[in-house]
């Protein structure tokens, strides 16, 4: 039995442009993000998704609505919400550098990743949430073609989980806004993966 899980990071927000951490803050898409989502959805029109699964944050839901043509149902779940960044949420990258005590950062894949933001969600907890989300998808959509619309850091860990890497190794690749990544499974075994950046721009993990 073949199951296809495609993932898409939501379209741009003002926080992306400002290099600001959104996390669980419910920011909307920017005008540019809406235009890009509209163009990306037109590019995929006619693609036979059985369902769209989106996080409960507004920027993911708004993106999903552009792709939900022809009566494709949208299923929302907090399991694929973005990581909570705690005290970093709403701050820019430069402002985070000035926090005292400093936030621990580790280099993976040429990027710095925050490990211990106060009141934030540890990577280990996010990894377990990604595992629950994977079980949810295979339980509900086994043998079908589903599009997941979520967020940068959550998708980093979820992609790593689908590939069979560990939590830290999964941080090496940051998905761009509107980067479509398709994972094809035979039973529970990953047999193919491919990516398409529908916005044609490289993004940061804000």
PDB file of N, CA, C and O in Angstrom, residues 42-81:
ATOM      1  N   UNK A  42      -2.034  27.805  -7.585  1.00  0.00           N
ATOM      2  CA  UNK A  42      -2.374  27.687  -8.999  1.00  0.00           C
ATOM      3  C   UNK A  42      -1.434  26.712  -9.699  1.00  0.00           C
ATOM      4  O   UNK A  42      -1.841  25.946 -10.580  1.00  0.00           O
ATOM      5  N   UNK A  43      -0.162  26.718  -9.276  1.00  0.00           N
ATOM      6  CA  UNK A  43       0.827  25.808  -9.856  1.00  0.00           C
ATOM      7  C   UNK A  43       0.473  24.348  -9.580  1.00  0.00           C
ATOM      8  O   UNK A  43       0.739  23.467 -10.403  1.00  0.00           O
ATOM      9  N   UNK A  44      -0.163  24.089  -8.424  1.00  0.00           N
ATOM     10  CA  UNK A  44      -0.496  22.711  -8.033  1.00  0.00           C
ATOM     11  C   UNK A  44      -1.947  22.351  -8.313  1.00  0.00           C
ATOM     12  O   UNK A  44      -2.401  21.281  -7.925  1.00  0.00           O
ATOM     13  N   UNK A  45      -2.691  23.246  -8.964  1.00  0.00           N
ATOM     14  CA  UNK A  45      -4.108  22.975  -9.205  1.00  0.00           C
ATOM     15  C   UNK A  45      -4.272  21.668  -9.981  1.00  0.00           C
ATOM     16  O   UNK A  45      -3.587  21.406 -10.946  1.00  0.00           O
ATOM     17  N   UNK A  46      -5.183  20.848  -9.513  1.00  0.00           N
ATOM     18  CA  UNK A  46      -5.408  19.553 -10.140  1.00  0.00           C
ATOM     19  C   UNK A  46      -4.613  18.426  -9.518  1.00  0.00           C
ATOM     20  O   UNK A  46      -4.785  17.267  -9.885  1.00  0.00           O
ATOM     21  N   UNK A  47      -3.724  18.758  -8.566  1.00  0.00           N
ATOM     22  CA  UNK A  47      -2.977  17.698  -7.885  1.00  0.00           C
ATOM     23  C   UNK A  47      -3.937  16.921  -6.980  1.00  0.00           C
ATOM     24  O   UNK A  47      -4.679  17.524  -6.217  1.00  0.00           O
ATOM     25  N   UNK A  48      -3.929  15.605  -7.069  1.00  0.00           N
ATOM     26  CA  UNK A  48      -4.974  14.801  -6.405  1.00  0.00           C
ATOM     27  C   UNK A  48      -4.742  14.535  -4.916  1.00  0.00           C
ATOM     28  O   UNK A  48      -4.532  13.410  -4.486  1.00  0.00           O
ATOM     29  N   UNK A  49      -4.761  15.592  -4.085  1.00  0.00           N
ATOM     30  CA  UNK A  49      -4.684  15.372  -2.647  1.00  0.00           C
ATOM     31  C   UNK A  49      -6.040  14.891  -2.123  1.00  0.00           C
ATOM     32  O   UNK A  49      -7.090  15.389  -2.531  1.00  0.00           O
ATOM     33  N   UNK A  50      -5.998  13.933  -1.213  1.00  0.00           N
ATOM     34  CA  UNK A  50      -7.230  13.460  -0.591  1.00  0.00           C
ATOM     35  C   UNK A  50      -7.659  14.356   0.557  1.00  0.00           C
ATOM     36  O   UNK A  50      -8.850  14.451   0.875  1.00  0.00           O
ATOM     37  N   UNK A  51      -6.689  15.012   1.215  1.00  0.00           N
ATOM     38  CA  UNK A  51      -6.994  15.884   2.340  1.00  0.00           C
ATOM     39  C   UNK A  51      -5.800  16.792   2.594  1.00  0.00           C
ATOM     40  O   UNK A  51      -4.671  16.501   2.187  1.00  0.00           O
ATOM     41  N   UNK A  52      -6.066  17.913   3.261  1.00  0.00           N
ATOM     42  CA  UNK A  52      -5.022  18.811   3.739  1.00  0.00           C
ATOM     43  C   UNK A  52      -5.068  18.804   5.257  1.00  0.00           C
ATOM     44  O   UNK A  52      -6.135  18.958   5.852  1.00  0.00           O
ATOM     45  N   UNK A  53      -3.918  18.595   5.876  1.00  0.00           N
ATOM     46  CA  UNK A  53      -3.808  18.640   7.336  1.00  0.00           C
ATOM     47  C   UNK A  53      -2.974  19.870   7.684  1.00  0.00           C
ATOM     48  O   UNK A  53      -1.849  20.008   7.214  1.00  0.00           O
ATOM     49  N   UNK A  54      -3.542  20.770   8.486  1.00  0.00           N
ATOM     50  CA  UNK A  54      -2.871  22.024   8.815  1.00  0.00           C
ATOM     51  C   UNK A  54      -2.800  22.214  10.318  1.00  0.00           C
ATOM     52  O   UNK A  54      -3.642  21.705  11.066  1.00  0.00           O
ATOM     53  N   UNK A  55      -1.797  22.977  10.743  1.00  0.00           N
ATOM     54  CA  UNK A  55      -1.729  23.351  12.150  1.00  0.00           C
ATOM     55  C   UNK A  55      -2.896  24.289  12.468  1.00  0.00           C
ATOM     56  O   UNK A  55      -3.577  24.794  11.574  1.00  0.00           O
ATOM     57  N   UNK A  56      -3.090  24.557  13.746  1.00  0.00           N
ATOM     58  CA  UNK A  56      -4.178  25.430  14.162  1.00  0.00           C
ATOM     59  C   UNK A  56      -3.789  26.911  14.186  1.00  0.00           C
ATOM     60  O   UNK A  56      -4.611  27.756  14.535  1.00  0.00           O
ATOM     61  N   UNK A  57      -2.562  27.213  13.792  1.00  0.00           N
ATOM     62  CA  UNK A  57      -2.132  28.604  13.744  1.00  0.00           C
ATOM     63  C   UNK A  57      -2.588  29.255  12.435  1.00  0.00           C
ATOM     64  O   UNK A  57      -2.603  28.619  11.384  1.00  0.00           O
ATOM     65  N   UNK A  58      -2.926  30.521  12.545  1.00  0.00           N
ATOM     66  CA  UNK A  58      -3.593  31.224  11.449  1.00  0.00           C
ATOM     67  C   UNK A  58      -2.805  31.197  10.150  1.00  0.00           C
ATOM     68  O   UNK A  58      -3.369  31.029   9.062  1.00  0.00           O
ATOM     69  N   UNK A  59      -1.490  31.359  10.226  1.00  0.00           N
ATOM     70  CA  UNK A  59      -0.693  31.419   9.004  1.00  0.00           C
ATOM     71  C   UNK A  59      -0.720  30.107   8.231  1.00  0.00           C
ATOM     72  O   UNK A  59      -0.635  30.105   6.997  1.00  0.00           O
ATOM     73  N   UNK A  60      -0.858  28.991   8.939  1.00  0.00           N
ATOM     74  CA  UNK A  60      -0.981  27.696   8.260  1.00  0.00           C
ATOM     75  C   UNK A  60      -2.380  27.516   7.694  1.00  0.00           C
ATOM     76  O   UNK A  60      -2.553  27.033   6.566  1.00  0.00           O
ATOM     77  N   UNK A  61      -3.405  27.882   8.486  1.00  0.00           N
ATOM     78  CA  UNK A  61      -4.783  27.762   8.009  1.00  0.00           C
ATOM     79  C   UNK A  61      -5.013  28.637   6.774  1.00  0.00           C
ATOM     80  O   UNK A  61      -5.629  28.187   5.794  1.00  0.00           O
ATOM     81  N   UNK A  62      -4.521  29.871   6.793  1.00  0.00           N
ATOM     82  CA  UNK A  62      -4.698  30.747   5.636  1.00  0.00           C
ATOM     83  C   UNK A  62      -4.028  30.155   4.400  1.00  0.00           C
ATOM     84  O   UNK A  62      -4.582  30.203   3.302  1.00  0.00           O
ATOM     85  N   UNK A  63      -2.834  29.615   4.575  1.00  0.00           N
ATOM     86  CA  UNK A  63      -2.148  28.978   3.442  1.00  0.00           C
ATOM     87  C   UNK A  63      -2.949  27.795   2.933  1.00  0.00           C
ATOM     88  O   UNK A  63      -3.118  27.614   1.719  1.00  0.00           O
ATOM     89  N   UNK A  64      -3.475  26.989   3.847  1.00  0.00           N
ATOM     90  CA  UNK A  64      -4.236  25.804   3.452  1.00  0.00           C
ATOM     91  C   UNK A  64      -5.442  26.166   2.602  1.00  0.00           C
ATOM     92  O   UNK A  64      -5.802  25.439   1.656  1.00  0.00           O
ATOM     93  N   UNK A  65      -6.083  27.288   2.910  1.00  0.00           N
ATOM     94  CA  UNK A  65      -7.295  27.659   2.185  1.00  0.00           C
ATOM     95  C   UNK A  65      -7.021  27.916   0.708  1.00  0.00           C
ATOM     96  O   UNK A  65      -7.890  27.700  -0.134  1.00  0.00           O
ATOM     97  N   UNK A  66      -5.808  28.356   0.372  1.00  0.00           N
ATOM     98  CA  UNK A  66      -5.465  28.554  -1.044  1.00  0.00           C
ATOM     99  C   UNK A  66      -5.338  27.228  -1.784  1.00  0.00           C
ATOM    100  O   UNK A  66      -5.529  27.168  -2.999  1.00  0.00           O
ATOM    101  N   UNK A  67      -4.995  26.165  -1.060  1.00  0.00           N
ATOM    102  CA  UNK A  67      -4.757  24.866  -1.691  1.00  0.00           C
ATOM    103  C   UNK A  67      -5.965  23.933  -1.604  1.00  0.00           C
ATOM    104  O   UNK A  67      -5.919  22.821  -2.104  1.00  0.00           O
ATOM    105  N   UNK A  68      -7.037  24.391  -0.967  1.00  0.00           N
ATOM    106  CA  UNK A  68      -8.187  23.511  -0.714  1.00  0.00           C
ATOM    107  C   UNK A  68      -9.245  23.634  -1.797  1.00  0.00           C
ATOM    108  O   UNK A  68     -10.448  23.667  -1.510  1.00  0.00           O
ATOM    109  N   UNK A  69      -8.826  23.697  -3.052  1.00  0.00           N
ATOM    110  CA  UNK A  69      -9.776  23.772  -4.152  1.00  0.00           C
ATOM    111  C   UNK A  69     -10.480  22.433  -4.340  1.00  0.00           C
ATOM    112  O   UNK A  69     -10.056  21.396  -3.820  1.00  0.00           O
ATOM    113  N   UNK A  70     -11.581  22.490  -5.079  1.00  0.00           N
ATOM    114  CA  UNK A  70     -12.313  21.277  -5.460  1.00  0.00           C
ATOM    115  C   UNK A  70     -12.797  20.476  -4.252  1.00  0.00           C
ATOM    116  O   UNK A  70     -12.878  19.242  -4.298  1.00  0.00           O
ATOM    117  N   UNK A  71     -13.105  21.184  -3.157  1.00  0.00           N
ATOM    118  CA  UNK A  71     -13.714  20.505  -2.021  1.00  0.00           C
ATOM    119  C   UNK A  71     -12.779  19.651  -1.197  1.00  0.00           C
ATOM    120  O   UNK A  71     -13.234  18.811  -0.410  1.00  0.00           O
ATOM    121  N   UNK A  72     -11.460  19.843  -1.340  1.00  0.00           N
ATOM    122  CA  UNK A  72     -10.525  19.070  -0.516  1.00  0.00           C
ATOM    123  C   UNK A  72     -10.716  19.468   0.943  1.00  0.00           C
ATOM    124  O   UNK A  72     -10.645  20.650   1.281  1.00  0.00           O
ATOM    125  N   UNK A  73     -10.950  18.525   1.846  1.00  0.00           N
ATOM    126  CA  UNK A  73     -11.171  18.881   3.258  1.00  0.00           C
ATOM    127  C   UNK A  73      -9.884  19.329   3.943  1.00  0.00           C
ATOM    128  O   UNK A  73      -8.794  18.852   3.626  1.00  0.00           O
ATOM    129  N   UNK A  74     -10.032  20.270   4.889  1.00  0.00           N
ATOM    130  CA  UNK A  74      -8.921  20.722   5.721  1.00  0.00           C
ATOM    131  C   UNK A  74      -9.127  20.188   7.129  1.00  0.00           C
ATOM    132  O   UNK A  74     -10.155  20.448   7.752  1.00  0.00           O
ATOM    133  N   UNK A  75      -8.151  19.424   7.620  1.00  0.00           N
ATOM    134  CA  UNK A  75      -8.172  18.895   8.984  1.00  0.00           C
ATOM    135  C   UNK A  75      -7.124  19.657   9.792  1.00  0.00           C
ATOM    136  O   UNK A  75      -5.951  19.668   9.419  1.00  0.00           O
ATOM    137  N   UNK A  76      -7.529  20.293  10.877  1.00  0.00           N
ATOM    138  CA  UNK A  76      -6.582  21.034  11.698  1.00  0.00           C
ATOM    139  C   UNK A  76      -6.234  20.260  12.964  1.00  0.00           C
ATOM    140  O   UNK A  76      -7.097  19.630  13.576  1.00  0.00           O
ATOM    141  N   UNK A  77      -4.967  20.327  13.345  1.00  0.00           N
ATOM    142  CA  UNK A  77      -4.523  19.661  14.562  1.00  0.00           C
ATOM    143  C   UNK A  77      -3.361  20.428  15.176  1.00  0.00           C
ATOM    144  O   UNK A  77      -2.474  20.912  14.450  1.00  0.00           O
ATOM    145  N   UNK A  78      -3.352  20.520  16.506  1.00  0.00           N
ATOM    146  CA  UNK A  78      -2.245  21.167  17.214  1.00  0.00           C
ATOM    147  C   UNK A  78      -0.972  20.332  17.164  1.00  0.00           C
ATOM    148  O   UNK A  78       0.104  20.819  17.514  1.00  0.00           O
ATOM    149  N   UNK A  79      -1.077  19.080  16.775  1.00  0.00           N
ATOM    150  CA  UNK A  79       0.103  18.221  16.723  1.00  0.00           C
ATOM    151  C   UNK A  79       1.172  18.776  15.799  1.00  0.00           C
ATOM    152  O   UNK A  79       2.367  18.532  16.001  1.00  0.00           O
ATOM    153  N   UNK A  80       0.766  19.529  14.763  1.00  0.00           N
ATOM    154  CA  UNK A  80       1.768  20.081  13.848  1.00  0.00           C
ATOM    155  C   UNK A  80       1.893  21.591  13.973  1.00  0.00           C
ATOM    156  O   UNK A  80       2.339  22.264  13.045  1.00  0.00           O
ATOM    157  N   UNK A  81       1.483  22.144  15.137  1.00  0.00           N
ATOM    158  CA  UNK A  81       1.771  23.553  15.417  1.00  0.00           C
ATOM    159  C   UNK A  81       3.278  23.778  15.493  1.00  0.00           C
ATOM    160  O   UNK A  81       4.051  22.838  15.700  1.00  0.00           O
TER     161      UNK A  81
END
